[in-house]
Short mmCIF file of C-alpha atoms in Angstrom, two decimals:
data_model
loop_
_atom_site.label_atom_id
_atom_site.label_comp_id
_atom_site.label_asym_id
_atom_site.label_seq_id
_atom_site.Cartn_x
_atom_site.Cartn_y
_atom_site.Cartn_z
CA UNK A 1 -0.07 0.05 0.13
CA UNK A 2 1.23 3.53 -0.80
CA UNK A 3 1.81 5.88 2.11
CA UNK A 4 0.12 9.15 1.66
CA UNK A 5 -0.63 12.57 3.16
CA UNK A 6 -4.20 13.86 2.99
CA UNK A 7 -6.98 15.84 4.24
CA UNK A 8 -10.60 14.89 5.23
CA UNK A 9 -13.22 16.97 3.38
CA UNK A 10 -16.90 16.37 2.94
CA UNK A 11 -18.85 14.54 0.34
CA UNK A 12 -18.09 16.82 -2.68
CA UNK A 13 -15.70 14.37 -4.33
CA UNK A 14 -12.42 12.74 -4.18
CA UNK A 15 -9.00 14.00 -5.43
CA UNK A 16 -5.75 12.20 -5.82
CA UNK A 17 -2.67 14.63 -6.02
CA UNK A 18 0.38 13.12 -7.69
CA UNK A 19 3.72 14.97 -7.03
CA UNK A 20 6.73 16.00 -9.03
CA UNK A 21 10.26 14.66 -9.17
CA UNK A 22 12.46 14.69 -7.19
CA UNK A 23 10.34 16.36 -4.41
CA UNK A 24 7.63 14.51 -2.21
CA UNK A 25 4.08 14.78 -1.64
CA UNK A 26 4.60 17.50 0.78
CA UNK A 27 4.64 19.81 -2.26
CA UNK A 28 0.82 19.65 -2.22
CA UNK A 29 0.57 21.19 1.30
CA UNK A 30 -0.84 24.44 0.04
CA UNK A 31 -3.52 22.47 -1.77
CA UNK A 32 -4.75 20.06 0.93
CA UNK A 33 -6.53 22.28 3.34
CA UNK A 34 -8.26 24.52 0.74
CA UNK A 35 -9.56 21.35 -1.09
CA UNK A 36 -10.80 19.85 2.11
CA UNK A 37 -12.61 23.07 3.48
CA UNK A 38 -14.13 23.10 0.02
CA UNK A 39 -15.69 19.55 0.76
CA UNK A 40 -13.38 17.36 -1.09
CA UNK A 41 -11.63 14.14 0.34
CA UNK A 42 -7.91 14.64 -0.89
CA UNK A 43 -4.86 12.35 -0.77
CA UNK A 44 -1.27 12.86 -1.84
CA UNK A 45 0.66 9.69 -2.19
CA UNK A 46 4.28 9.45 -2.16
CA UNK A 47 6.36 7.81 -4.85
CA UNK A 48 8.24 4.74 -4.13
CA UNK A 49 11.13 5.36 -1.46
CA UNK A 50 10.32 8.92 -1.11
CA UNK A 51 9.89 10.24 2.51
CA UNK A 52 7.81 7.52 4.35
CA UNK A 53 7.07 5.22 1.31
CA UNK A 54 8.50 1.85 0.94
CA UNK A 55 11.22 1.33 -1.69
CA UNK A 56 10.28 -0.71 -5.01
CA UNK A 57 13.45 -1.16 -7.01
CA UNK A 58 12.80 -1.38 -10.85
CA UNK A 59 9.32 0.09 -10.59
CA UNK A 60 7.33 1.56 -13.68
CA UNK A 61 4.65 4.12 -14.12
CA UNK A 62 2.21 1.10 -14.65
CA UNK A 63 3.34 -0.33 -11.31
CA UNK A 64 2.46 2.76 -9.59
CA UNK A 65 -0.87 3.12 -11.44
CA UNK A 66 -1.92 -0.31 -10.03
CA UNK A 67 -0.80 0.85 -6.64
CA UNK A 68 -3.02 3.84 -6.89
CA UNK A 69 -6.04 1.85 -8.01
CA UNK A 70 -5.42 -0.44 -4.89
CA UNK A 71 -5.28 2.84 -2.78
CA UNK A 72 -8.54 4.04 -4.32
CA UNK A 73 -10.08 0.63 -3.34
CA UNK A 74 -8.68 0.68 0.22
CA UNK A 75 -10.10 4.36 0.71
CA UNK A 76 -13.53 2.83 -0.47
CA UNK A 77 -13.58 5.54 -3.22
CA UNK A 78 -15.66 4.58 -6.40
CA UNK A 79 -13.48 7.01 -8.36
CA UNK A 80 -11.52 10.32 -8.20
CA UNK A 81 -10.11 13.36 -10.01
CA UNK A 82 -6.52 12.62 -10.59
CA UNK A 83 -4.36 15.52 -10.63
CA UNK A 84 -0.50 15.03 -11.41
CA UNK A 85 2.32 17.50 -11.74
CA UNK A 86 5.30 16.75 -13.85
CA UNK A 87 6.19 13.08 -13.05
CA UNK A 88 2.80 13.04 -11.19
CA UNK A 89 1.36 13.74 -14.92
CA UNK A 90 3.09 10.80 -16.40
CA UNK A 91 1.62 8.79 -13.51
CA UNK A 92 -1.86 10.27 -14.07
CA UNK A 93 -1.81 9.26 -17.70
CA UNK A 94 -0.60 5.69 -16.92
CA UNK A 95 -3.49 5.45 -14.53
CA UNK A 96 -6.01 6.69 -17.25
CA UNK A 97 -4.53 3.99 -19.62
CA UNK A 98 -5.17 1.19 -17.04
CA UNK A 99 -8.14 2.32 -15.11
CA UNK A 100 -10.22 4.99 -16.94
CA UNK A 101 -13.35 3.81 -14.99
CA UNK A 102 -11.69 5.06 -11.62
CA UNK A 103 -11.33 8.55 -12.98
CA UNK A 104 -13.81 11.33 -12.81
CA UNK A 105 -11.59 14.02 -14.54
CA UNK A 106 -7.89 14.40 -15.15
CA UNK A 107 -5.86 17.48 -14.34
CA UNK A 108 -2.45 17.45 -16.02
CA UNK A 109 -0.05 20.10 -14.59
CA UNK A 110 3.35 21.11 -16.13
CA UNK A 111 3.71 18.05 -17.67
CA UNK A 112 4.03 16.27 -21.05
CA UNK A 113 2.63 13.19 -22.93
CA UNK A 114 5.66 12.47 -25.38
CA UNK A 115 8.37 9.97 -24.60
CA UNK A 116 11.89 11.11 -24.21
CA UNK A 117 14.29 11.85 -27.28
CA UNK A 118 17.63 10.13 -27.38
CA UNK A 119 19.25 13.21 -26.29
CA UNK A 120 17.04 13.77 -23.28
CA UNK A 121 17.66 10.02 -22.39
CA UNK A 122 21.22 10.45 -22.47
CA UNK A 123 20.80 13.41 -20.16
CA UNK A 124 18.69 11.62 -17.72
CA UNK A 125 21.25 8.88 -17.26
CA UNK A 126 24.07 11.56 -16.90
CA UNK A 127 21.76 12.83 -14.10
CA UNK A 128 21.43 9.47 -12.45
CA UNK A 129 25.27 8.92 -12.53
CA UNK A 130 25.89 12.38 -11.11
CA UNK A 131 23.42 11.86 -8.15
CA UNK A 132 24.80 8.54 -7.37
CA UNK A 133 28.36 10.02 -7.42
CA UNK A 134 27.62 13.21 -5.53
CA UNK A 135 24.40 12.51 -3.62
CA UNK A 136 20.91 14.08 -3.31
CA UNK A 137 22.28 17.62 -3.09
CA UNK A 138 23.39 17.40 -6.76
CA UNK A 139 19.77 16.67 -7.68
CA UNK A 140 18.69 19.70 -5.85
CA UNK A 141 21.51 21.90 -7.60
CA UNK A 142 20.25 20.84 -10.91
CA UNK A 143 16.40 20.96 -10.40
CA UNK A 144 15.62 23.73 -7.95
CA UNK A 145 16.71 26.61 -10.28
CA UNK A 146 14.58 25.26 -12.94
CA UNK A 147 11.33 24.97 -10.80
CA UNK A 148 10.19 28.65 -10.23
CA UNK A 149 9.46 31.86 -11.97
CA UNK A 150 12.61 34.10 -11.98
CA UNK A 151 10.91 36.34 -9.51
CA UNK A 152 10.01 33.66 -7.09
CA UNK A 153 13.39 32.23 -7.24
CA UNK A 154 15.20 35.48 -6.59
CA UNK A 155 12.80 36.81 -3.81
CA UNK A 156 11.00 33.77 -2.02
CA UNK A 157 13.91 32.29 -0.32
CA UNK A 158 11.84 30.38 2.24
CA UNK A 159 9.97 28.52 -0.74
CA UNK A 160 13.15 27.85 -2.60
CA UNK A 161 14.94 26.42 0.55
CA UNK A 162 11.93 24.35 1.59
CA UNK A 163 11.95 22.74 -1.99
CA UNK A 164 15.63 21.97 -1.71
CA UNK A 165 15.18 20.56 1.57
CA UNK A 166 12.54 18.25 0.19
CA UNK A 167 15.01 16.89 -2.42
CA UNK A 168 18.12 16.53 -0.36
CA UNK A 169 16.47 14.61 2.36
CA UNK A 170 15.56 11.71 -0.30
CA UNK A 171 18.00 8.94 -0.82
CA UNK A 172 20.10 9.11 -3.99
CA UNK A 173 19.17 5.49 -4.93
CA UNK A 174 15.47 6.66 -4.83
CA UNK A 175 16.14 9.61 -6.68
CA UNK A 176 17.88 7.41 -9.64
CA UNK A 177 15.00 4.87 -9.36
CA UNK A 178 12.33 7.66 -10.11
CA UNK A 179 14.58 9.22 -12.76
CA UNK A 180 14.85 5.55 -14.36
CA UNK A 181 11.07 5.25 -14.16
CA UNK A 182 10.49 8.62 -15.90
CA UNK A 183 12.99 7.76 -18.79
CA UNK A 184 11.33 4.34 -19.37
CA UNK A 185 7.74 5.52 -19.42
CA UNK A 186 5.42 4.91 -22.52
CA UNK A 187 4.73 7.67 -24.94
CA UNK A 188 1.07 8.99 -24.21
CA UNK A 189 0.49 11.02 -27.08
CA UNK A 190 -2.02 8.89 -28.86
CA UNK A 191 -3.74 8.33 -25.67
CA UNK A 192 -4.43 11.96 -25.34
CA UNK A 193 -6.96 11.67 -28.31
CA UNK A 194 -8.85 8.99 -26.40
CA UNK A 195 -9.38 10.62 -23.19
CA UNK A 196 -13.12 10.73 -22.54
CA UNK A 197 -13.43 12.25 -19.20
CA UNK A 198 -13.31 16.00 -18.49
CA UNK A 199 -9.74 17.14 -18.68
CA UNK A 200 -8.05 20.43 -17.36
CA UNK A 201 -4.36 21.31 -18.22
CA UNK A 202 -2.54 23.85 -15.95
CA UNK A 203 0.84 25.25 -16.84
CA UNK A 204 3.01 28.09 -15.43
CA UNK A 205 3.64 30.75 -18.03
CA UNK A 206 7.26 30.94 -17.11
CA UNK A 207 7.66 27.07 -16.89
CA UNK A 208 11.08 26.39 -19.17
CA UNK A 209 10.89 22.53 -18.24
CA UNK A 210 7.54 21.84 -19.87
CA UNK A 211 6.62 25.10 -21.64
CA UNK A 212 3.26 26.72 -22.22
CA UNK A 213 3.68 25.36 -25.91
CA UNK A 214 3.78 21.80 -24.66
CA UNK A 215 0.79 22.47 -22.67
CA UNK A 216 -1.05 23.78 -25.79
CA UNK A 217 -0.14 20.83 -27.82
CA UNK A 218 -1.61 18.50 -25.29
CA UNK A 219 -4.88 20.71 -24.92
CA UNK A 220 -5.13 20.39 -28.82
CA UNK A 221 -5.19 16.70 -28.55
CA UNK A 222 -7.49 16.03 -25.81
CA UNK A 223 -11.11 16.39 -26.91
CA UNK A 224 -13.02 19.10 -24.97
CA UNK A 225 -10.17 19.92 -22.51
CA UNK A 226 -9.41 23.29 -20.86
CA UNK A 227 -6.10 25.14 -20.71
CA UNK A 228 -5.09 27.64 -17.86
CA UNK A 229 -1.86 29.22 -18.03
CA UNK A 230 -0.73 30.85 -14.53
CA UNK A 231 1.25 34.17 -14.88
CA UNK A 232 4.35 34.45 -12.76
CA UNK A 233 4.70 30.68 -12.24
CA UNK A 234 7.32 28.31 -13.39
CA UNK A 235 7.42 24.30 -13.34
CA UNK A 236 6.04 23.95 -9.72
CA UNK A 237 2.94 26.09 -10.43
CA UNK A 238 1.19 25.10 -7.55
CA UNK A 239 3.95 26.41 -5.32
CA UNK A 240 4.72 29.55 -7.18
CA UNK A 241 1.24 30.76 -7.26
CA UNK A 242 -0.91 28.58 -4.88
CA UNK A 243 -3.80 30.91 -4.49
CA UNK A 244 -4.37 31.05 -8.47
CA UNK A 245 -3.63 27.44 -8.86
CA UNK A 246 -6.22 26.61 -6.12
CA UNK A 247 -9.00 28.77 -7.76
CA UNK A 248 -8.38 27.14 -11.14
CA UNK A 249 -8.56 23.53 -9.62
CA UNK A 250 -11.60 24.41 -7.39
CA UNK A 251 -13.38 25.87 -10.47
CA UNK A 252 -12.71 22.65 -12.35
CA UNK A 253 -13.64 20.31 -9.59
CA UNK A 254 -17.03 22.28 -8.79
CA UNK A 255 -17.74 22.18 -12.60
CA UNK A 256 -18.01 18.28 -12.49
#
């Protein structure tokens, strides 16, 4: 069973929040209470090996999706809105591929559907090697500068430092395993055209990792989807502009 953090709301609906790499489910703290206060039951599972979650060497996005389905069953939920950011978006798409009947709606945040090019794959392997050689601090040094809008990175040091700390406390082996799973994920581009549930795409306007153009390309392929771009937000748009992110997410949930 996956470990998770969460908040108990009312009976408005169920929400799964899937976190980015290489931070943990604690990245969703700004969303948990507002969603619960609006009546939603919300759970943010940890990926394998991160924080309190058991390790699982060799895991795949499909393995994680199957454990998400077991978690939904254990929570006695019939279905849920699944919101995933970056790596969490890859997991959300894998979950939809295997268990569309468990999904009320999809929220894909600062993520992409296509598989990696050979150049990106080579970069991911180099990242893994560097993290195993130098430790989790290497992952933080490489990732955190790309997570936020320029203004946030320059002026919001508490946010930047908290994010850095959430990475360096993860074991290098688990960061490497997660990066391997990301590199080995299936291409979901064709799946986008088959998505039949309500779908929302959220992206930071200053996201340089998965750009607004990437988000627009996904929006064009998902029938009836909605695209929301958040100004002054980078890759972790839920942390960069939490009030705006929460408003967009709640508007989507209440429209279901």
